Amino acid sequence: MIFSTAFFLLCAAGLILASWRIRLQDAGATVTELFDRLLEDRSVRIAVIVVWWWLGWHFLAGETL
């Protein structure tokens, strides 16, 4: 449990840091442009998949599994 929470927080922090860095480079970028630029990088796409998987597994799967 601690490992998965730490991994989730690490991925979430990486996504926040990457979006903040891109936002500083182009202050006039829309949210859509920001996501498009973020998802150009393969490591960011993998981090997004991991974050969504973690959220789904821990909060959406529930007692059905």
CSV table of N, CA, C and O in Angstrom, one decimal:
chain,number,residue,atom,x,y,z
A,1,MET,N,0.8,-1.2,0.0
A,1,MET,CA,0.0,0.0,0.0
A,1,MET,C,0.9,1.3,0.0
A,1,MET,O,0.6,2.2,-0.7
A,2,ILE,N,1.9,1.3,0.8
A,2,ILE,CA,2.8,2.4,0.9
A,2,ILE,C,3.5,2.6,-0.4
A,2,ILE,O,3.7,3.7,-0.9
A,3,PHE,N,4.0,1.5,-1.0
A,3,PHE,CA,4.7,1.6,-2.3
A,3,PHE,C,3.8,2.1,-3.4
A,3,PHE,O,4.2,3.0,-4.1
A,4,SER,N,2.6,1.7,-3.5
A,4,SER,CA,1.7,2.1,-4.5
A,4,SER,C,1.3,3.6,-4.4
A,4,SER,O,1.2,4.3,-5.3
A,5,THR,N,1.1,4.0,-3.1
A,5,THR,CA,0.8,5.4,-2.9
A,5,THR,C,2.0,6.3,-3.2
A,5,THR,O,1.8,7.4,-3.8
A,6,ALA,N,3.2,5.9,-2.8
A,6,ALA,CA,4.4,6.7,-3.2
A,6,ALA,C,4.6,6.7,-4.7
A,6,ALA,O,4.9,7.8,-5.2
A,7,PHE,N,4.4,5.6,-5.4
A,7,PHE,CA,4.5,5.6,-6.8
A,7,PHE,C,3.5,6.5,-7.5
A,7,PHE,O,3.8,7.3,-8.4
A,8,PHE,N,2.2,6.5,-7.0
A,8,PHE,CA,1.2,7.4,-7.5
A,8,PHE,C,1.6,8.9,-7.3
A,8,PHE,O,1.5,9.7,-8.2
A,9,LEU,N,2.0,9.2,-6.1
A,9,LEU,CA,2.4,10.6,-5.8
A,9,LEU,C,3.6,11.0,-6.6
A,9,LEU,O,3.7,12.2,-7.1
A,10,LEU,N,4.5,10.1,-6.9
A,10,LEU,CA,5.7,10.4,-7.7
A,10,LEU,C,5.2,10.7,-9.2
A,10,LEU,O,5.7,11.7,-9.8
A,11,CYS,N,4.4,9.9,-9.7
A,11,CYS,CA,3.8,10.1,-11.1
A,11,CYS,C,3.0,11.4,-11.1
A,11,CYS,O,3.2,12.2,-12.1
A,12,ALA,N,2.2,11.7,-10.2
A,12,ALA,CA,1.4,12.9,-10.1
A,12,ALA,C,2.3,14.1,-10.0
A,12,ALA,O,2.0,15.1,-10.7
A,13,ALA,N,3.3,14.1,-9.2
A,13,ALA,CA,4.2,15.2,-9.1
A,13,ALA,C,5.0,15.4,-10.4
A,13,ALA,O,5.2,16.6,-10.8
A,14,GLY,N,5.4,14.4,-11.1
A,14,GLY,CA,6.0,14.5,-12.4
A,14,GLY,C,5.1,15.2,-13.4
A,14,GLY,O,5.6,16.1,-14.2
A,15,LEU,N,3.9,14.8,-13.4
A,15,LEU,CA,2.9,15.4,-14.4
A,15,LEU,C,2.7,16.9,-14.0
A,15,LEU,O,2.6,17.7,-14.9
A,16,ILE,N,2.6,17.2,-12.8
A,16,ILE,CA,2.4,18.6,-12.3
A,16,ILE,C,3.6,19.4,-12.7
A,16,ILE,O,3.5,20.5,-13.2
A,17,LEU,N,4.8,18.9,-12.4
A,17,LEU,CA,6.1,19.6,-12.8
A,17,LEU,C,6.2,19.8,-14.3
A,17,LEU,O,6.6,20.9,-14.7
A,18,ALA,N,5.9,18.8,-15.1
A,18,ALA,CA,6.0,18.9,-16.5
A,18,ALA,C,5.0,20.0,-17.0
A,18,ALA,O,5.4,20.8,-17.9
A,19,SER,N,3.8,20.0,-16.5
A,19,SER,CA,2.8,21.0,-17.0
A,19,SER,C,3.2,22.4,-16.6
A,19,SER,O,3.0,23.3,-17.3
A,20,TRP,N,3.7,22.5,-15.4
A,20,TRP,CA,4.2,23.8,-14.9
A,20,TRP,C,5.3,24.3,-15.8
A,20,TRP,O,5.3,25.5,-16.1
A,21,ARG,N,6.3,23.5,-16.1
A,21,ARG,CA,7.4,23.9,-16.9
A,21,ARG,C,6.9,24.3,-18.3
A,21,ARG,O,7.4,25.4,-18.8
A,22,ILE,N,6.0,23.6,-18.9
A,22,ILE,CA,5.5,24.0,-20.2
A,22,ILE,C,4.7,25.3,-20.1
A,22,ILE,O,4.7,26.2,-21.0
A,23,ARG,N,3.9,25.4,-19.1
A,23,ARG,CA,3.1,26.6,-18.9
A,23,ARG,C,4.0,27.9,-18.7
A,23,ARG,O,3.7,29.0,-19.2
A,24,LEU,N,5.2,27.8,-18.1
A,24,LEU,CA,6.1,28.9,-18.0
A,24,LEU,C,6.7,29.2,-19.4
A,24,LEU,O,6.9,30.4,-19.7
A,25,GLN,N,6.9,28.3,-20.3
A,25,GLN,CA,7.5,28.5,-21.6
A,25,GLN,C,6.5,29.3,-22.5
A,25,GLN,O,6.9,30.1,-23.3
A,26,ASP,N,5.2,28.9,-22.4
A,26,ASP,CA,4.2,29.5,-23.2
A,26,ASP,C,3.0,29.9,-22.3
A,26,ASP,O,2.1,29.2,-22.2
A,27,ALA,N,3.1,31.1,-21.8
A,27,ALA,CA,2.0,31.6,-20.9
A,27,ALA,C,0.7,31.7,-21.5
A,27,ALA,O,-0.3,31.7,-20.8
A,28,GLY,N,0.6,31.9,-22.8
A,28,GLY,CA,-0.7,32.1,-23.5
A,28,GLY,C,-1.3,30.8,-24.0
A,28,GLY,O,-2.3,30.8,-24.7
A,29,ALA,N,-0.7,29.6,-23.6
A,29,ALA,CA,-1.2,28.4,-24.1
A,29,ALA,C,-2.6,28.0,-23.5
A,29,ALA,O,-2.8,28.3,-22.3
A,30,THR,N,-3.5,27.5,-24.3
A,30,THR,CA,-4.8,27.0,-23.7
A,30,THR,C,-4.6,25.7,-23.0
A,30,THR,O,-3.5,25.1,-23.2
A,31,VAL,N,-5.6,25.2,-22.3
A,31,VAL,CA,-5.5,24.0,-21.6
A,31,VAL,C,-5.3,22.8,-22.6
A,31,VAL,O,-4.5,21.9,-22.4
A,32,THR,N,-6.0,22.9,-23.8
A,32,THR,CA,-5.9,21.9,-24.8
A,32,THR,C,-4.5,21.8,-25.4
A,32,THR,O,-3.9,20.7,-25.6
A,33,GLU,N,-3.9,23.0,-25.6
A,33,GLU,CA,-2.5,23.0,-26.2
A,33,GLU,C,-1.5,22.5,-25.1
A,33,GLU,O,-0.6,21.8,-25.5
A,34,LEU,N,-1.8,22.8,-23.9
A,34,LEU,CA,-0.9,22.3,-22.8
A,34,LEU,C,-1.0,20.8,-22.7
A,34,LEU,O,0.1,20.1,-22.7
A,35,PHE,N,-2.1,20.2,-22.8
A,35,PHE,CA,-2.2,18.7,-22.8
A,35,PHE,C,-1.6,18.1,-24.1
A,35,PHE,O,-1.0,17.1,-24.0
A,36,ASP,N,-1.8,18.7,-25.2
A,36,ASP,CA,-1.2,18.2,-26.4
A,36,ASP,C,0.3,18.2,-26.3
A,36,ASP,O,1.0,17.3,-26.7
A,37,ARG,N,0.9,19.3,-25.8
A,37,ARG,CA,2.3,19.4,-25.6
A,37,ARG,C,2.8,18.4,-24.6
A,37,ARG,O,3.9,17.8,-24.7
A,38,LEU,N,2.1,18.2,-23.5
A,38,LEU,CA,2.5,17.2,-22.5
A,38,LEU,C,2.5,15.8,-23.0
A,38,LEU,O,3.4,15.1,-22.8
A,39,LEU,N,1.5,15.5,-23.8
A,39,LEU,CA,1.4,14.1,-24.3
A,39,LEU,C,2.2,13.8,-25.5
A,39,LEU,O,2.2,12.6,-26.0
A,40,GLU,N,3.1,14.7,-25.9
A,40,GLU,CA,4.0,14.4,-27.0
A,40,GLU,C,5.1,13.5,-26.5
A,40,GLU,O,5.7,12.7,-27.2
A,41,ASP,N,5.4,13.6,-25.2
A,41,ASP,CA,6.5,12.8,-24.6
A,41,ASP,C,6.0,11.4,-24.2
A,41,ASP,O,5.0,11.3,-23.5
A,42,ARG,N,6.7,10.4,-24.5
A,42,ARG,CA,6.3,9.0,-24.2
A,42,ARG,C,6.2,8.8,-22.7
A,42,ARG,O,5.3,8.1,-22.2
A,43,SER,N,7.2,9.3,-22.0
A,43,SER,CA,7.2,9.0,-20.5
A,43,SER,C,6.0,9.7,-19.8
A,43,SER,O,5.5,9.2,-18.9
A,44,VAL,N,5.6,10.8,-20.3
A,44,VAL,CA,4.4,11.5,-19.7
A,44,VAL,C,3.2,10.7,-20.1
A,44,VAL,O,2.3,10.5,-19.2
A,45,ARG,N,3.1,10.1,-21.3
A,45,ARG,CA,1.9,9.3,-21.6
A,45,ARG,C,1.9,8.1,-20.7
A,45,ARG,O,0.8,7.7,-20.2
A,46,ILE,N,3.0,7.5,-20.4
A,46,ILE,CA,3.1,6.3,-19.5
A,46,ILE,C,2.7,6.7,-18.1
A,46,ILE,O,1.9,6.0,-17.5
A,47,ALA,N,3.1,7.8,-17.7
A,47,ALA,CA,2.8,8.3,-16.3
A,47,ALA,C,1.3,8.6,-16.2
A,47,ALA,O,0.7,8.2,-15.2
A,48,VAL,N,0.7,9.1,-17.3
A,48,VAL,CA,-0.8,9.4,-17.2
A,48,VAL,C,-1.5,8.0,-17.1
A,48,VAL,O,-2.5,7.9,-16.4
A,49,ILE,N,-1.1,7.0,-17.9
A,49,ILE,CA,-1.7,5.7,-17.8
A,49,ILE,C,-1.6,5.1,-16.5
A,49,ILE,O,-2.5,4.5,-15.9
A,50,VAL,N,-0.4,5.2,-15.8
A,50,VAL,CA,-0.2,4.7,-14.5
A,50,VAL,C,-1.1,5.4,-13.5
A,50,VAL,O,-1.7,4.7,-12.6
A,51,VAL,N,-1.2,6.7,-13.6
A,51,VAL,CA,-2.0,7.4,-12.6
A,51,VAL,C,-3.4,7.0,-12.7
A,51,VAL,O,-4.1,6.8,-11.7
A,52,TRP,N,-4.0,6.9,-14.0
A,52,TRP,CA,-5.4,6.5,-14.1
A,52,TRP,C,-5.6,5.1,-13.7
A,52,TRP,O,-6.6,4.8,-13.1
A,53,TRP,N,-4.6,4.2,-14.0
A,53,TRP,CA,-4.7,2.8,-13.5
A,53,TRP,C,-4.8,2.8,-12.0
A,53,TRP,O,-5.6,2.1,-11.4
A,54,TRP,N,-3.9,3.5,-11.3
A,54,TRP,CA,-3.9,3.5,-9.9
A,54,TRP,C,-5.2,4.0,-9.3
A,54,TRP,O,-5.8,3.4,-8.4
A,55,LEU,N,-5.7,5.1,-9.9
A,55,LEU,CA,-7.0,5.6,-9.4
A,55,LEU,C,-8.1,4.6,-9.6
A,55,LEU,O,-8.9,4.4,-8.7
A,56,GLY,N,-8.2,4.0,-10.8
A,56,GLY,CA,-9.2,3.1,-11.1
A,56,GLY,C,-9.1,1.8,-10.2
A,56,GLY,O,-10.1,1.3,-9.7
A,57,TRP,N,-7.9,1.3,-10.0
A,57,TRP,CA,-7.7,0.1,-9.2
A,57,TRP,C,-8.1,0.3,-7.7
A,57,TRP,O,-8.8,-0.5,-7.1
A,58,HIS,N,-7.7,1.5,-7.2
A,58,HIS,CA,-7.9,1.7,-5.7
A,58,HIS,C,-9.3,2.3,-5.4
A,58,HIS,O,-9.8,2.1,-4.3
A,59,PHE,N,-9.9,3.0,-6.3
A,59,PHE,CA,-11.1,3.7,-6.0
A,59,PHE,C,-12.3,3.3,-6.8
A,59,PHE,O,-13.5,3.4,-6.3
A,60,LEU,N,-12.1,2.8,-8.0
A,60,LEU,CA,-13.3,2.5,-8.8
A,60,LEU,C,-13.6,1.0,-8.9
A,60,LEU,O,-14.7,0.6,-9.1
A,61,ALA,N,-12.6,0.1,-8.6
A,61,ALA,CA,-12.8,-1.3,-8.7
A,61,ALA,C,-13.6,-1.8,-7.5
A,61,ALA,O,-14.5,-2.6,-7.7
A,62,GLY,N,-13.4,-1.3,-6.4
A,62,GLY,CA,-14.2,-1.6,-5.2
A,62,GLY,C,-14.2,-3.0,-4.8
A,62,GLY,O,-13.2,-3.7,-5.0
A,63,GLU,N,-15.3,-3.5,-4.3
A,63,GLU,CA,-15.4,-4.8,-3.8
A,63,GLU,C,-15.8,-5.8,-4.9
A,63,GLU,O,-16.1,-7.0,-4.6
A,64,THR,N,-15.9,-5.4,-6.1
A,64,THR,CA,-16.4,-6.3,-7.2
A,64,THR,C,-15.3,-7.3,-7.6
A,64,THR,O,-15.6,-8.3,-8.2
A,65,LEU,N,-14.0,-7.0,-7.3
A,65,LEU,CA,-12.9,-7.9,-7.7
A,65,LEU,C,-12.6,-8.9,-6.6
A,65,LEU,O,-12.6,-8.7,-5.5
